[in-house]
mmCIF file of C-alpha atoms in Angstrom:
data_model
loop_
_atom_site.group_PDB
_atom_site.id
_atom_site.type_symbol
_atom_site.label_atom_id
_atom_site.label_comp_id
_atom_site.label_asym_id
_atom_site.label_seq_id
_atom_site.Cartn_x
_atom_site.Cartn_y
_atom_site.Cartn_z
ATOM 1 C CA UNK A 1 50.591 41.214 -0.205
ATOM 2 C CA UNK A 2 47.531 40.750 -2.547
ATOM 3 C CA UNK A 3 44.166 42.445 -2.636
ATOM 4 C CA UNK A 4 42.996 39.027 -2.599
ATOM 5 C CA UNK A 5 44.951 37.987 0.536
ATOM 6 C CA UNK A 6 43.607 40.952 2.225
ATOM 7 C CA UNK A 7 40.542 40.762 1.413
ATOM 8 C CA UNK A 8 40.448 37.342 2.795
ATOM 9 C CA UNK A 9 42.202 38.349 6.468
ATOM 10 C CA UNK A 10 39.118 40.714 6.422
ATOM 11 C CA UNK A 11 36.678 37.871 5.984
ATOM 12 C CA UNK A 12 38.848 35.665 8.669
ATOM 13 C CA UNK A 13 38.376 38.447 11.463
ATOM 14 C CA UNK A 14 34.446 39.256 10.531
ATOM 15 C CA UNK A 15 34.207 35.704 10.573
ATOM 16 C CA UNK A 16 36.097 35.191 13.900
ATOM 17 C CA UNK A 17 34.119 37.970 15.390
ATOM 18 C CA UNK A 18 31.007 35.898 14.480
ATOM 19 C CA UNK A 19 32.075 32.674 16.305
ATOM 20 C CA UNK A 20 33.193 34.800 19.020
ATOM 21 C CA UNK A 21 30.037 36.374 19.726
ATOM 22 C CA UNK A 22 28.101 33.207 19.125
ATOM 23 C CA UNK A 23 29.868 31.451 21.380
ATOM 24 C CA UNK A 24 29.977 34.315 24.451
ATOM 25 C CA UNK A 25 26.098 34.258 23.563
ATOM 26 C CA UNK A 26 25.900 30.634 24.140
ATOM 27 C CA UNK A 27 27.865 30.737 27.598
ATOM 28 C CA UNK A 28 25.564 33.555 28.617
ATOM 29 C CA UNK A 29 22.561 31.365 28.038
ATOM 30 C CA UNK A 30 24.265 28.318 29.981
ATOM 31 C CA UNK A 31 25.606 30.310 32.818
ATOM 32 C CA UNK A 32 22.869 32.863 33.497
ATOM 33 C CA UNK A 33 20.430 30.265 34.978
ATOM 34 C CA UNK A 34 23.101 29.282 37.809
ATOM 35 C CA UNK A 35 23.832 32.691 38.588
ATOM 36 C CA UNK A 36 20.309 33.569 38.820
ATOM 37 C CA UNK A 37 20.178 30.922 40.950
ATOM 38 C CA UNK A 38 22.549 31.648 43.439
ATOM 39 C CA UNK A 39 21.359 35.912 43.399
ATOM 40 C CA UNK A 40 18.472 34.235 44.303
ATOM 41 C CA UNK A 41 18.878 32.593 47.336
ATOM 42 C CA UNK A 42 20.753 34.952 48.546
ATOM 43 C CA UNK A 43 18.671 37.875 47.930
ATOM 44 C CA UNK A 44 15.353 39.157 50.130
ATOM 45 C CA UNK A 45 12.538 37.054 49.647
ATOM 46 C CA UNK A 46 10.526 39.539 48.899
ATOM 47 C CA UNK A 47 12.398 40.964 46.200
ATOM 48 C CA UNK A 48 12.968 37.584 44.546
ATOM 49 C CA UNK A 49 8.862 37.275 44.637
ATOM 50 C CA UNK A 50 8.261 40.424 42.690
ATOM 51 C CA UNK A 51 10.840 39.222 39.999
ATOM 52 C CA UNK A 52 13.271 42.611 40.885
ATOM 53 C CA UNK A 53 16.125 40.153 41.169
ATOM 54 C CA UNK A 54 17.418 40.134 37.526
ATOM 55 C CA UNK A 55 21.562 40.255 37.202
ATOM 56 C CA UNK A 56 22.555 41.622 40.906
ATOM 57 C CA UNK A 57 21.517 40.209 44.306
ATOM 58 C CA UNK A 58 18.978 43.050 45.729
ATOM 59 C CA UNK A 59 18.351 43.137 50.144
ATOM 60 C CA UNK A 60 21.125 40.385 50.423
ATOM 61 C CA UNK A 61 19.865 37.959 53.254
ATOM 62 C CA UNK A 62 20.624 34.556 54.350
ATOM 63 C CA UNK A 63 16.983 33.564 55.811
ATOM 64 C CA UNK A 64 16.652 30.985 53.013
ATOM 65 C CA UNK A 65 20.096 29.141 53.844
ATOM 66 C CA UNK A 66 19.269 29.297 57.648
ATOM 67 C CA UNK A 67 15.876 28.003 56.970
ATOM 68 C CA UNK A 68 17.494 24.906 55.205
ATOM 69 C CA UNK A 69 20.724 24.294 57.320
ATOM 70 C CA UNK A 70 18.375 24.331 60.498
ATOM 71 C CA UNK A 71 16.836 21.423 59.913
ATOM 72 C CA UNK A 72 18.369 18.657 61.330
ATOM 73 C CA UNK A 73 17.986 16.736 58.421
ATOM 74 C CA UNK A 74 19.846 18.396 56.425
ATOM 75 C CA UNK A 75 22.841 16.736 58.142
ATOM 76 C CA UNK A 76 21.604 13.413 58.441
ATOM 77 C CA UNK A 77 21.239 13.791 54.713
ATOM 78 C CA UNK A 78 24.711 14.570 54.108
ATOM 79 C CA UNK A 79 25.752 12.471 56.288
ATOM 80 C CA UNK A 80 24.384 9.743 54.138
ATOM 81 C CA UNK A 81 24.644 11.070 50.789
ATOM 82 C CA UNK A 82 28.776 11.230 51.671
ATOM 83 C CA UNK A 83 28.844 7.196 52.936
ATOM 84 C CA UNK A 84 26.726 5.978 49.584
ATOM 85 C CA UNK A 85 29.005 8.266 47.568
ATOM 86 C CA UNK A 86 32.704 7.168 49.287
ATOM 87 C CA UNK A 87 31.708 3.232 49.594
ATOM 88 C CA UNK A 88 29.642 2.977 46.520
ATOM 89 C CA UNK A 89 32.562 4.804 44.598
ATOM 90 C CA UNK A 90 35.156 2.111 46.155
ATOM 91 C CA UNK A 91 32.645 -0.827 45.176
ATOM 92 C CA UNK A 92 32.073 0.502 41.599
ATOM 93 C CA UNK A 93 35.569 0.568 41.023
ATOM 94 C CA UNK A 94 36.339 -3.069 42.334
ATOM 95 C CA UNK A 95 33.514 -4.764 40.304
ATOM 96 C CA UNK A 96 34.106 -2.496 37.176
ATOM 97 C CA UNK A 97 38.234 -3.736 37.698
ATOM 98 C CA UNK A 98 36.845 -7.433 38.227
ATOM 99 C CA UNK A 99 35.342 -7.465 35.041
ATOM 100 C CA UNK A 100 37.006 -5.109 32.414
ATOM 101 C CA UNK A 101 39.792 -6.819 33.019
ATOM 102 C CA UNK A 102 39.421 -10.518 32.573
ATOM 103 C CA UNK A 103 37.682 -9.126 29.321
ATOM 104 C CA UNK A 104 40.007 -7.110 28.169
ATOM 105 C CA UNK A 105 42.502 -10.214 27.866
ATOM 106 C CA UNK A 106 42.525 -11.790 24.525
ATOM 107 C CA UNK A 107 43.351 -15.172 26.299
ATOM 108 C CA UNK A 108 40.038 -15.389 28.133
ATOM 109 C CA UNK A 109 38.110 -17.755 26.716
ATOM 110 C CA UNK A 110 34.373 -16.738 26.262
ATOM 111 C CA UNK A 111 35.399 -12.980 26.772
ATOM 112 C CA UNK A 112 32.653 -12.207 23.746
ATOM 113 C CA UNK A 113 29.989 -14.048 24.390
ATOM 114 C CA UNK A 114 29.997 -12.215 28.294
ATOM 115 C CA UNK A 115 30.472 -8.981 26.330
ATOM 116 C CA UNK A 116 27.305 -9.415 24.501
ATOM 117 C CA UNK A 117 25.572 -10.408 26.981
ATOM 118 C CA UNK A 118 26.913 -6.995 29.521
ATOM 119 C CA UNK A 119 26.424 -5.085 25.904
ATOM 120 C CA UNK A 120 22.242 -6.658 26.059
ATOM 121 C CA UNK A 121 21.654 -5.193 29.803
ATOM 122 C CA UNK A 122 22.177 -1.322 28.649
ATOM 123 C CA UNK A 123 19.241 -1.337 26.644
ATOM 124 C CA UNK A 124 16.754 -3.995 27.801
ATOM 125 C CA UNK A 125 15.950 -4.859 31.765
ATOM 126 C CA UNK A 126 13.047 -6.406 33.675
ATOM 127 C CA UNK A 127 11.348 -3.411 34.596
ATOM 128 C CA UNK A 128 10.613 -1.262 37.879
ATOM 129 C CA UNK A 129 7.908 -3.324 39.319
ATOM 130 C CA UNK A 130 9.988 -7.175 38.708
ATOM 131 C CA UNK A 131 13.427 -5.325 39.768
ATOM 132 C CA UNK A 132 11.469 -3.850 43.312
ATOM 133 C CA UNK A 133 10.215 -7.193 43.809
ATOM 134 C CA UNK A 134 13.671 -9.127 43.450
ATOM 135 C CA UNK A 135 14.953 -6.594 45.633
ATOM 136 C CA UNK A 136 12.114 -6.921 48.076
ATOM 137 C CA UNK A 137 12.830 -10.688 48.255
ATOM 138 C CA UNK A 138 16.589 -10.644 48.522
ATOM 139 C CA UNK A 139 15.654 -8.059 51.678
ATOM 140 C CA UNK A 140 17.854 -4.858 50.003
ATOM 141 C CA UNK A 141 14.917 -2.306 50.279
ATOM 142 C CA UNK A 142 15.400 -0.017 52.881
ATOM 143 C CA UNK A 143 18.977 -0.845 54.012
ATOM 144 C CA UNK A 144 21.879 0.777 52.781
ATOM 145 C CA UNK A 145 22.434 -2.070 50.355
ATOM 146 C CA UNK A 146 19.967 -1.149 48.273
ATOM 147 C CA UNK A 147 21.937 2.156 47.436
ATOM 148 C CA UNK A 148 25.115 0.071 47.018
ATOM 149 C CA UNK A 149 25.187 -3.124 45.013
ATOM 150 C CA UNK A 150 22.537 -2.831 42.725
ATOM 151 C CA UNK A 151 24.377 -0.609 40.616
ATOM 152 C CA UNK A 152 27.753 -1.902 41.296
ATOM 153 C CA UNK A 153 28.851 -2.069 37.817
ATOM 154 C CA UNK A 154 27.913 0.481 34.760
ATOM 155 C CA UNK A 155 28.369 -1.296 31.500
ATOM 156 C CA UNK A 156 29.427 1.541 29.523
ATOM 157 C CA UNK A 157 31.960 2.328 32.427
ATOM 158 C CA UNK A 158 33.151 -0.727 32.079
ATOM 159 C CA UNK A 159 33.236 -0.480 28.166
ATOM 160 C CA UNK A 160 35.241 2.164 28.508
ATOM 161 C CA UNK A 161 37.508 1.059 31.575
ATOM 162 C CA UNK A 162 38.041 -1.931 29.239
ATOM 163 C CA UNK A 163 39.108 -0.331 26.115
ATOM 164 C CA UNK A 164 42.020 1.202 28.368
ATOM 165 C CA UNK A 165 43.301 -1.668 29.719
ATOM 166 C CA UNK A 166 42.975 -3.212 26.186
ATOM 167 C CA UNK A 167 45.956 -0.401 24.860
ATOM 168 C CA UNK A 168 48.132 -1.261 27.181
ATOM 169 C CA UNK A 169 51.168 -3.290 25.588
ATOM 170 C CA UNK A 170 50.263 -7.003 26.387
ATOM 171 C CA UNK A 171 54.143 -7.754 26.055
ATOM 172 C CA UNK A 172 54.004 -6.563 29.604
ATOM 173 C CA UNK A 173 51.750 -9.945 30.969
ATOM 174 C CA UNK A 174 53.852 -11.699 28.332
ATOM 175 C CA UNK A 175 57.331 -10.714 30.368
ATOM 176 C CA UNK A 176 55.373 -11.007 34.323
ATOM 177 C CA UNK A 177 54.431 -14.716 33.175
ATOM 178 C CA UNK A 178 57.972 -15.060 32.696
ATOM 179 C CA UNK A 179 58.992 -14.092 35.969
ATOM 180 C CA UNK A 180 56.527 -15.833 37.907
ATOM 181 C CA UNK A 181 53.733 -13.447 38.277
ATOM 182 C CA UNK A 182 50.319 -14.916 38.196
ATOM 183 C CA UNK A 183 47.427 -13.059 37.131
ATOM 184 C CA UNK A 184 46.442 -11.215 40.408
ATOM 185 C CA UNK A 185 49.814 -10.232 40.335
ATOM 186 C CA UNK A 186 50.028 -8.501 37.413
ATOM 187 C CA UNK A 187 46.732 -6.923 37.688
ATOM 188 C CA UNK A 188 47.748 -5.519 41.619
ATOM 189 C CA UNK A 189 51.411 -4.573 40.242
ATOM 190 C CA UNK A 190 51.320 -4.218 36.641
ATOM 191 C CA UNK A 191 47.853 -2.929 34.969
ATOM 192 C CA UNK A 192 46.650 -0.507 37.986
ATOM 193 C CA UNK A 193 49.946 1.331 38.612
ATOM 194 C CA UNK A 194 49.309 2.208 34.851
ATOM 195 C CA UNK A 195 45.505 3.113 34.619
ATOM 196 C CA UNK A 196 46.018 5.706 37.062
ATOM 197 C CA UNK A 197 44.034 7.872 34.544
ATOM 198 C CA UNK A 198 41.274 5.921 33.830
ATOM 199 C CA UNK A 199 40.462 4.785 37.219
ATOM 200 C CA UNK A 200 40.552 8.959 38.380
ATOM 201 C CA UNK A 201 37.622 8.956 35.333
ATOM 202 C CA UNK A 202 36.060 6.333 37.207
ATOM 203 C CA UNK A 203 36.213 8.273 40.193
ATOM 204 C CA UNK A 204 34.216 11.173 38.917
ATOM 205 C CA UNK A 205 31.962 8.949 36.788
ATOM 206 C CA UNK A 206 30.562 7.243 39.917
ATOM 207 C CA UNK A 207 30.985 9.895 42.461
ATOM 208 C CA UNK A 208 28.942 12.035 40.499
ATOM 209 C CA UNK A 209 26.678 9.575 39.905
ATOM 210 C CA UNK A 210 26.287 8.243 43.749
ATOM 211 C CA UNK A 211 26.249 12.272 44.672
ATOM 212 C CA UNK A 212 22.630 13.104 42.628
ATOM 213 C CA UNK A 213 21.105 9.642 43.165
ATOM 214 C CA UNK A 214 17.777 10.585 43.646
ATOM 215 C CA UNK A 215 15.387 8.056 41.731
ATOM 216 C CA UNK A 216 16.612 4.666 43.472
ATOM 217 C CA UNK A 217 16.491 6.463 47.068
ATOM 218 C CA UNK A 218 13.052 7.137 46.328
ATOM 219 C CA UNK A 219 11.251 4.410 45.431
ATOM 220 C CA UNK A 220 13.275 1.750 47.945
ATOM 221 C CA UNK A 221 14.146 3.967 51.049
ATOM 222 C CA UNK A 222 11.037 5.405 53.388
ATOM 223 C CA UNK A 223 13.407 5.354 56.165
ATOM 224 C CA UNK A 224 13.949 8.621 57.442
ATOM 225 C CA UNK A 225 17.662 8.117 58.868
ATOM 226 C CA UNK A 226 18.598 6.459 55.598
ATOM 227 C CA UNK A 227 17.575 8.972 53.150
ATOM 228 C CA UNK A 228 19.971 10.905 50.501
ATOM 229 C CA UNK A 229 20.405 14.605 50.917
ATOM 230 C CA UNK A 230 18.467 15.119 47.697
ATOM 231 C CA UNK A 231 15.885 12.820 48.944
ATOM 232 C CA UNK A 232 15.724 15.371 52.063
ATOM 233 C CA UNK A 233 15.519 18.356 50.139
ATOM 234 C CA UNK A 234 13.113 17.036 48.082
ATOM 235 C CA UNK A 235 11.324 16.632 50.936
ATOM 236 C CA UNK A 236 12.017 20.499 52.142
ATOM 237 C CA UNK A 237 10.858 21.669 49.024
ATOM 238 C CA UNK A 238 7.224 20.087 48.936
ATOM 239 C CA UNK A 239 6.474 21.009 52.464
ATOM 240 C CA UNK A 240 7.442 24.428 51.688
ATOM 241 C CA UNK A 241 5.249 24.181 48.495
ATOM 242 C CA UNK A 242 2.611 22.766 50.275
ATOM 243 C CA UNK A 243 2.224 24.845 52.835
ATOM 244 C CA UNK A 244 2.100 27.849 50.300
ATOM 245 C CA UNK A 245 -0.579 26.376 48.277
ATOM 246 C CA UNK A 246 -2.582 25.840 51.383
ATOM 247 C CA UNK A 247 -2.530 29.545 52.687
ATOM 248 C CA UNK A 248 -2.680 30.667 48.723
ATOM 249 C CA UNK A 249 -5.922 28.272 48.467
ATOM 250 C CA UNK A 250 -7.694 29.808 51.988
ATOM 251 C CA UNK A 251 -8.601 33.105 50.066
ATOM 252 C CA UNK A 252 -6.720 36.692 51.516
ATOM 253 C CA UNK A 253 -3.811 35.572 53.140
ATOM 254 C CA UNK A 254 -2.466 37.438 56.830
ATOM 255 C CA UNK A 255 0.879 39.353 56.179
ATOM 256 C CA UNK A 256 2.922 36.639 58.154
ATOM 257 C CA UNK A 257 1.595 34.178 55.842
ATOM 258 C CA UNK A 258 2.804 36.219 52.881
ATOM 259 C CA UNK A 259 6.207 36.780 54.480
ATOM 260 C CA UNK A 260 6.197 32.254 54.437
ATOM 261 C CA UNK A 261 5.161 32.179 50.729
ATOM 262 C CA UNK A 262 7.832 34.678 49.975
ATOM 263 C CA UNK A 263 10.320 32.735 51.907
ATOM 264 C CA UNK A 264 9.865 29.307 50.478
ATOM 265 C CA UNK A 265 10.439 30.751 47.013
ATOM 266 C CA UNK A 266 13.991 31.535 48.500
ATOM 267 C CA UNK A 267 14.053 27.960 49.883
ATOM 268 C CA UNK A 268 13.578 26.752 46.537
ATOM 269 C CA UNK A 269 17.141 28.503 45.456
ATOM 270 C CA UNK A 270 19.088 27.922 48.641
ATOM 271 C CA UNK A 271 17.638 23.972 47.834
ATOM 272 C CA UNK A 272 19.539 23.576 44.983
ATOM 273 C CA UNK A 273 22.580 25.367 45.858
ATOM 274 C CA UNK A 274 23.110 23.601 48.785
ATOM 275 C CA UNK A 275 22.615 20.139 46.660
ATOM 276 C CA UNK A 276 24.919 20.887 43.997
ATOM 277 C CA UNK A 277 27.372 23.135 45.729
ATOM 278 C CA UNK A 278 30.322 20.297 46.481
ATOM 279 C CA UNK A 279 30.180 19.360 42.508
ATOM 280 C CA UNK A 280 30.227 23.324 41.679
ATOM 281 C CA UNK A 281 33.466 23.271 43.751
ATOM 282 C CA UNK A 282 35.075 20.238 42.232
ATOM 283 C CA UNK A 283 34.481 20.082 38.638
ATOM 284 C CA UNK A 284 37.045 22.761 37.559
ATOM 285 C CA UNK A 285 39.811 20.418 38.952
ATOM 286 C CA UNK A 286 37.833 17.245 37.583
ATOM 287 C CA UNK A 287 37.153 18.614 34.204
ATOM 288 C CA UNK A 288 40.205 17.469 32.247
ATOM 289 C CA UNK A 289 39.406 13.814 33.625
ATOM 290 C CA UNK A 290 36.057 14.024 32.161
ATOM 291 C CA UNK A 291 37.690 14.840 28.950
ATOM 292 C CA UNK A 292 39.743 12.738 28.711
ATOM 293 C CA UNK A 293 37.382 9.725 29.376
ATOM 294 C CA UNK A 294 35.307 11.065 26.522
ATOM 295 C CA UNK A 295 38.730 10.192 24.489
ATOM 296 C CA UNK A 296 39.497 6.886 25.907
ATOM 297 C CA UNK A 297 38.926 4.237 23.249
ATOM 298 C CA UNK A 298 37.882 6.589 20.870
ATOM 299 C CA UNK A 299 41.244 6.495 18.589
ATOM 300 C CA UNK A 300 43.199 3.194 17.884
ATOM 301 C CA UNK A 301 46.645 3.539 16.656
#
């Protein structure tokens, strides 16, 4: 073995030791805000307010999480958040199929022009104020509709839903024409039965999606009973916050009014876990999906 050859396995490990470290450094930085996070809420409230609460939990309590899960919203919320998530999931999913499909067939005439026109709508729309009006007229605001159909079909979803079905071998319609199938038929026997992948990316793609929708819930839902669990915790959070700036605004404030303030800072932790806590659980078994629609349509053999 050469100097030279050693010399170079030394520059390989210091090197290697660099990336490692950079990398550990980088998870540290990603990770360390969630964990604070969850130390948070789960710590005394008045530890958390004096900033104590650093790596470790310190006076571990559960006021904040019985604060939030004893308002009967809370249920109500995900109640509804679970409905928009399961049937807008199954409606995203038929009207992304109804339409990357037809396109993806190289016998349907006009397939390009629609895909330009799809391709136009991801970077140029009417507007909030137009798009509430429409939906004001068409009666969608404040109904469960409103959550649903609007966004029934993601372009790029469908992009990339199309781009699958496009790879599969079109000798397969070729030999179902053959045999009688009609197109309905091959679509229901033939191209699902074989996207199995790609429609488990759709899954996570909209039931993500449906799961935070926050934005659309508020500006066309005031109802109360119809309301998103982040809508609702929204909600939680500016009372709390409000309620703090009021007694923080009144001068000197009384020692159960400090014990509030130091509670809704809790609040503010238990919030978000108990928002984001059924995606925590689920993306470790989802993450190889969301690879592997990052992939799809990205190499052509």
């Amino acid at each position: 073995m050469s100097k030279r050859h050693i010399r170079q396995s030394h520059a390989d490990r210091i090197y290697d030791a660099i990336v490692l470290f950079l990398i550990i450094l980088f998870l540290l930085i990603i990770l360390y805000p969630l964990w604070f996070v969850i130390i948070a809420s789960f710590s005394n409230s008045s530890d958390v307010t004096n900033g104590s609460v650093i790596f470790l939990p310190k006076g571990f309590s559960l006021e904040a999480y019985e604060k939030v899960l004893s308002d009967p919203k809370i249920m109500t919320g995900y109640r509804n958040t679970i409905f928009y998530t399961v049937a807008g999931t199954l409606l995203n999913l038929a009207g992304t199929v109804a339409i990357a499909y037809p396109l993806s067939r190289k016998d349907f005439v006009g397939r390009k022009t629609i895909s330009v026109i799809l391709t136009f709508t991801m970077f140029f729309n009417g507007g909030l104020i137009p798009t509430y009006l429409i939906y004001k007229q068409l009666g969608l605001i404040n109904t469960v509709w409103v959550m649903l159909i609007p966004g029934m079909v993601n372009v790029y979803n469908m992009i990339v839903m199309r781009s699958f079905f496009e790879g599969l071998p079109y000798e397969m319609h070729e030999a179902a024409f053959i045999d009688g199938c009609g197109n309905l038929q091959i679509l229901l026997r033939i191209v699902l039965p074989l996207s199995l992948p790609i429609l488990a990316v759709m899954v996570i793609f909209y039931g993500v999606t449906h799961w935070n929708e926050y934005f659309n819930a508020l500006v066309y839902i005031s109802a109360q009973e119809l309301k998103p669990l982040q809508l609702i915790l929204r909600d939680i959070l500016i009372t709390n916050t409000t309620r703090v700036s009021s007694m923080m605004s009144g001068g000197a404030a009384t020692t159960g009014e400090m014990d509030r303030i130091r509670t809704a800072e809790s609040i503010k932790y238990a919030v978000a876990i108990v928002s984001t806590l059924p995606v925590l659980c689920l993306y470790p078994f989802l993450q190889k999906h969301f690879s592997k629609g990052v992939m799809i349509g990205a190499i052509k053999g």
